[in-house]
Short mmCIF file of C-alpha atoms in Angstrom, two decimals:
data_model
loop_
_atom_site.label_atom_id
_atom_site.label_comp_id
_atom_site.label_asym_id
_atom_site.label_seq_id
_atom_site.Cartn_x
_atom_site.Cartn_y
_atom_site.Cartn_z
CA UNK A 1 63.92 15.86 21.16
CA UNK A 2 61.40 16.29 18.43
CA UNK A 3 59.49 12.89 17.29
CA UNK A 4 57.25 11.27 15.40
CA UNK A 5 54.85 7.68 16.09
CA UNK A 6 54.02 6.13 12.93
CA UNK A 7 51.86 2.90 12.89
CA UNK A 8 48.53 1.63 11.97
CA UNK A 9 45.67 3.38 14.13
CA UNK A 10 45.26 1.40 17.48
CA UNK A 11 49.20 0.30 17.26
CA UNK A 12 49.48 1.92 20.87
CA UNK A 13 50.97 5.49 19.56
CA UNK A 14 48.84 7.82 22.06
CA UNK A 15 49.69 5.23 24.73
CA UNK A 16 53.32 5.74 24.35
CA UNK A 17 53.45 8.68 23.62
CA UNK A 18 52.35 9.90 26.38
CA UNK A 19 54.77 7.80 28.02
CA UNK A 20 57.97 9.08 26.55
CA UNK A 21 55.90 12.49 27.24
CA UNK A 22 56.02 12.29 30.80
CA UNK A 23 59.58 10.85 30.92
CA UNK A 24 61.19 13.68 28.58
CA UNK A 25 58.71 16.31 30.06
CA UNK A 26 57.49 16.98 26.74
CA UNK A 27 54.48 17.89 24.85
CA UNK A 28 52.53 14.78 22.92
CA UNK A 29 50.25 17.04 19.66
CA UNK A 30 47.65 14.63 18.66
CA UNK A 31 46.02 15.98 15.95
CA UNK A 32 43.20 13.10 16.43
CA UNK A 33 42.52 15.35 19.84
CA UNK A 34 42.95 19.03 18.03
CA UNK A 35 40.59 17.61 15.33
CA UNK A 36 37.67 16.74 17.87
CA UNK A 37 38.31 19.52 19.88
CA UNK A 38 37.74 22.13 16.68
CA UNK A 39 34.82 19.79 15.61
CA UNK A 40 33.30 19.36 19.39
CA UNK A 41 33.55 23.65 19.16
CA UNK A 42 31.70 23.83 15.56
CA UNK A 43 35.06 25.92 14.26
CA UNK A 44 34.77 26.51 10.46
CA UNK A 45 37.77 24.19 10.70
CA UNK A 46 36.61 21.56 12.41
CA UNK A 47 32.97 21.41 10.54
CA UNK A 48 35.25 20.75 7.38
CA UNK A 49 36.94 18.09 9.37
CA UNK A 50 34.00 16.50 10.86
CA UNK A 51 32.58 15.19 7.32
CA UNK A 52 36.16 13.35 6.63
CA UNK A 53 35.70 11.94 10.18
CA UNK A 54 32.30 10.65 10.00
CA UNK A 55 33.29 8.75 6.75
CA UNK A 56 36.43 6.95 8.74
CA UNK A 57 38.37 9.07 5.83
CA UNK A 58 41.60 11.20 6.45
CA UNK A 59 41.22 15.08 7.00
CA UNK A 60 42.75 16.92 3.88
CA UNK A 61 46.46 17.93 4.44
CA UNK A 62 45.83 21.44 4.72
CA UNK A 63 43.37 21.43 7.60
CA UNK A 64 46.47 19.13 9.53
CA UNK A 65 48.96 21.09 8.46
CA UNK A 66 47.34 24.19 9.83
CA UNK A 67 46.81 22.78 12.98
CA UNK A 68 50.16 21.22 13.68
CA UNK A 69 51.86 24.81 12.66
CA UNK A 70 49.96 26.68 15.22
CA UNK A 71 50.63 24.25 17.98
CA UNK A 72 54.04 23.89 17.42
CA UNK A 73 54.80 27.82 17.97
CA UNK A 74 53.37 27.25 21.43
CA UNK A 75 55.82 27.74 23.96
CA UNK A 76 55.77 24.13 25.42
CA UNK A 77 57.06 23.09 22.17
CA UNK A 78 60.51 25.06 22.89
CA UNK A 79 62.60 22.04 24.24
CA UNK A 80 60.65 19.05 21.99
CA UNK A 81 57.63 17.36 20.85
CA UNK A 82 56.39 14.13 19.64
CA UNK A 83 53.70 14.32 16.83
CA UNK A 84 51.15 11.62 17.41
CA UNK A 85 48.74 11.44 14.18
CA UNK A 86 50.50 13.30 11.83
CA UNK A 87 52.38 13.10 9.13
CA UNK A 88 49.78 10.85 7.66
CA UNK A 89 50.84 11.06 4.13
CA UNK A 90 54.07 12.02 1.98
CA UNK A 91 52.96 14.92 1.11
CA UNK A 92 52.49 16.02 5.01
CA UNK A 93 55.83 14.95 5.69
CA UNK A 94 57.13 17.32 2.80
CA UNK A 95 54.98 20.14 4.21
CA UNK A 96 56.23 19.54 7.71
CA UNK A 97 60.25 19.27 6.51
CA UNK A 98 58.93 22.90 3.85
CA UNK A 99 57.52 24.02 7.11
CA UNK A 100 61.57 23.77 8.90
CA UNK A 101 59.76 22.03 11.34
CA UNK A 102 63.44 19.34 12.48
CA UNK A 103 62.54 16.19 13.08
CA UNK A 104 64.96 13.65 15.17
CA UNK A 105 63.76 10.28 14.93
CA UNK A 106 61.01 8.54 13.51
CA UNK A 107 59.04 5.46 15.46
CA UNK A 108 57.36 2.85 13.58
CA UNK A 109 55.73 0.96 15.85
CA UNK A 110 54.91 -2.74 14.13
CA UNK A 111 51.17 -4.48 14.58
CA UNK A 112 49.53 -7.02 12.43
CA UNK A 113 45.91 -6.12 11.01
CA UNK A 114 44.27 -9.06 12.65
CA UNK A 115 45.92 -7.57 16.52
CA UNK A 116 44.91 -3.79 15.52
CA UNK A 117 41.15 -5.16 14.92
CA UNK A 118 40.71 -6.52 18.18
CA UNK A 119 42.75 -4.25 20.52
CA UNK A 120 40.24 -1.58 18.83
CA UNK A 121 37.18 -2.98 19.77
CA UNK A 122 38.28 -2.63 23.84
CA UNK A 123 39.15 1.40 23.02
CA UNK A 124 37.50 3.81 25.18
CA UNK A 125 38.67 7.33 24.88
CA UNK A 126 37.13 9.86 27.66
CA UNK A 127 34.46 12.68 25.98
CA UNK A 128 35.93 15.55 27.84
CA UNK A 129 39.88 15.31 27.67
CA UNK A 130 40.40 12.83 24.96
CA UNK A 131 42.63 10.23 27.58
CA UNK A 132 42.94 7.04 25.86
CA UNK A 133 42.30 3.76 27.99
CA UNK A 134 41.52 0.33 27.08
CA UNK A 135 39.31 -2.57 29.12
CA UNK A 136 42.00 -5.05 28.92
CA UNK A 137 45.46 -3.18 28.47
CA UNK A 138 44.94 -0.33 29.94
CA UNK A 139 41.88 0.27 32.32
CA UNK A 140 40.80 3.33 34.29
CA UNK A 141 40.59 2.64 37.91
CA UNK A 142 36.46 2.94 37.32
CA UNK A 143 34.72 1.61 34.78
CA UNK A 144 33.68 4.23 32.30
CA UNK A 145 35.22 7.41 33.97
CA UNK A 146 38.08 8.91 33.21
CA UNK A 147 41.18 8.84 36.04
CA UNK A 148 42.38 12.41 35.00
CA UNK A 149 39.06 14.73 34.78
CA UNK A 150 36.08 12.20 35.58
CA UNK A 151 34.74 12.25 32.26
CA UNK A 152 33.08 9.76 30.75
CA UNK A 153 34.32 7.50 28.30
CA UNK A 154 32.86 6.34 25.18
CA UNK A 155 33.32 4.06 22.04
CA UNK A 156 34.42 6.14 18.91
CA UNK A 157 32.65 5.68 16.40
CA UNK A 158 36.07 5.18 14.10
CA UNK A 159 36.89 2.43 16.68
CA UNK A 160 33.77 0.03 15.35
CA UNK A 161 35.01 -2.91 13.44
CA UNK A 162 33.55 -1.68 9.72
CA UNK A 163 35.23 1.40 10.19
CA UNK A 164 38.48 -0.26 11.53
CA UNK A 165 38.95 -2.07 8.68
CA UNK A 166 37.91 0.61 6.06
CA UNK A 167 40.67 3.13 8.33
CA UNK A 168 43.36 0.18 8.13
CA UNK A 169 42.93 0.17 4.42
CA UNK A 170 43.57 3.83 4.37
CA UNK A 171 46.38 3.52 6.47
CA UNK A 172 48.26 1.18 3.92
CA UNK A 173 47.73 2.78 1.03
CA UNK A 174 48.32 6.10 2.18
CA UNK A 175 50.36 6.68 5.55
CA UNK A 176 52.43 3.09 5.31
CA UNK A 177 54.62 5.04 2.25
CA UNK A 178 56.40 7.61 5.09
CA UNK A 179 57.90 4.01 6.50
CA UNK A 180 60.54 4.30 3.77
CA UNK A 181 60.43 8.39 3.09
CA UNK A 182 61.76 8.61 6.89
CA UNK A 183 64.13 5.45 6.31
CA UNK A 184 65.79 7.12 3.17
CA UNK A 185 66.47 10.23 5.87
CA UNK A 186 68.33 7.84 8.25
CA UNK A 187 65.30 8.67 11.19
CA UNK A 188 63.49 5.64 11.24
CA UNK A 189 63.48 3.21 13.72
CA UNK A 190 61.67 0.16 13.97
CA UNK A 191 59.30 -0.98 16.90
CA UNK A 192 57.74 -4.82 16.45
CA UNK A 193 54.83 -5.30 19.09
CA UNK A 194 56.26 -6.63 22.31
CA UNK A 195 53.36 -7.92 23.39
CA UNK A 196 52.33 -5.66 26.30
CA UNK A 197 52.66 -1.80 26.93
CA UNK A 198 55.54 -1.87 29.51
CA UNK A 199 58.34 -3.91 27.54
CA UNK A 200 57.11 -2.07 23.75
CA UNK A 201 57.80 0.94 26.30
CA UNK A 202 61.10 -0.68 27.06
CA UNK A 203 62.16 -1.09 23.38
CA UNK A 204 61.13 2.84 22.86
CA UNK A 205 63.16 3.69 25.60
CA UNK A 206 66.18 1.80 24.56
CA UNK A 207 66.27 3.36 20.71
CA UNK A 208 65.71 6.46 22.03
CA UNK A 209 69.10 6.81 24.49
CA UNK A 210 70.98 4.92 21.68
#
């Protein structure tokens, strides 16, 4: 089962995709995490990136598209995927489609602005592995450490409010369009926010098996 998450950054797509990751015994690629890790290395890749990054801007399509390609000839990729981060804009849906890459259905997962904002501002994402967590939603079992590798988590910087906004912006004008390229393919589906992470899970779960 190959997917895609689409939604405004801090709509919960990390969160469940790594759910329907672990259920399908699939590989989540998040870009967001293939970025840092090429910046946190100083490839020539990921110093391009890290200028786009720093500004809250999106990383040119063909440093993504790059990326994603290699990953995806991995062999953990043999049985299914979900693509967390990426497409981003029509034209990296048309690469990915140019690419052969088959995709089966396409999540939109549905939060308003005002929501995104402050579910942000709780973010913590751990320094070493990239785990997502959240002091409200999702908390690890110790404050500031990771429960998978015992890093420690920080604040990104592209979670502060002025660059929230500023990356919300972006997302509308340039990532919101693929809502309606993947609904003219008959792949998307539709997730409003449930509220909490266990019954927006439930609703993922349900489209998925229909």
């Amino acid at each position: 089962m190959n997917l895609i998450f689409l939604g405004a950054p801090g709509a919960g797509k990390g969160t469940q995709a790594e759910i329907v990751c672990d259920h399908f015994k699939i590989p989540a690629i998040s870009t967001g995490n293939i970025l840092r890790t090429a910046v946190k290395d100083g490839t020539p890749m990921g110093v391009k990136a890290k200028s786009y990054m720093d500004a809250g801007a999106l990383v040119p399509d063909d440093v993504i598209v790059g990326i994603v390609k290699e990953r995806l000839q991995a062999d953990d990729c043999k049985n299914g995927f979900v693509l967390d981060g990426m497409p981003r804009t029509i034209a990296q849906g048309e690469a990915l489609e140019q690419m052969g890459v088959q995709i089966d259905k396409v999540l939109n997962l549905i939060v308003a602005d005002e929501a995104i904002i402050q579910r942000m501002s709780g973010r913590r994402v751990c320094a070493a592995c990239g785990a997502s967590y959240h002091i409200t939603n999702k908390p690890s079992k110790r404050e500031g450490v990771c429960d998978r590798c015992g890093g420690k988590l920080e604040i990104r910087k592209d979670d502060q409010p002025a660059t929230v906004v500023d990356r919300l912006k972006a997302y509308h004008e340039q990532t919101e369009p693929l809502v309606d390229f993947y609904r003219s393919r008959g792949k998307l589906v539709e997730i409003p926010d449930q509220g909490s992470i266990e019954k927006t899970t439930a609703l993922i779960m349900k489209a998925l098996e229909a």
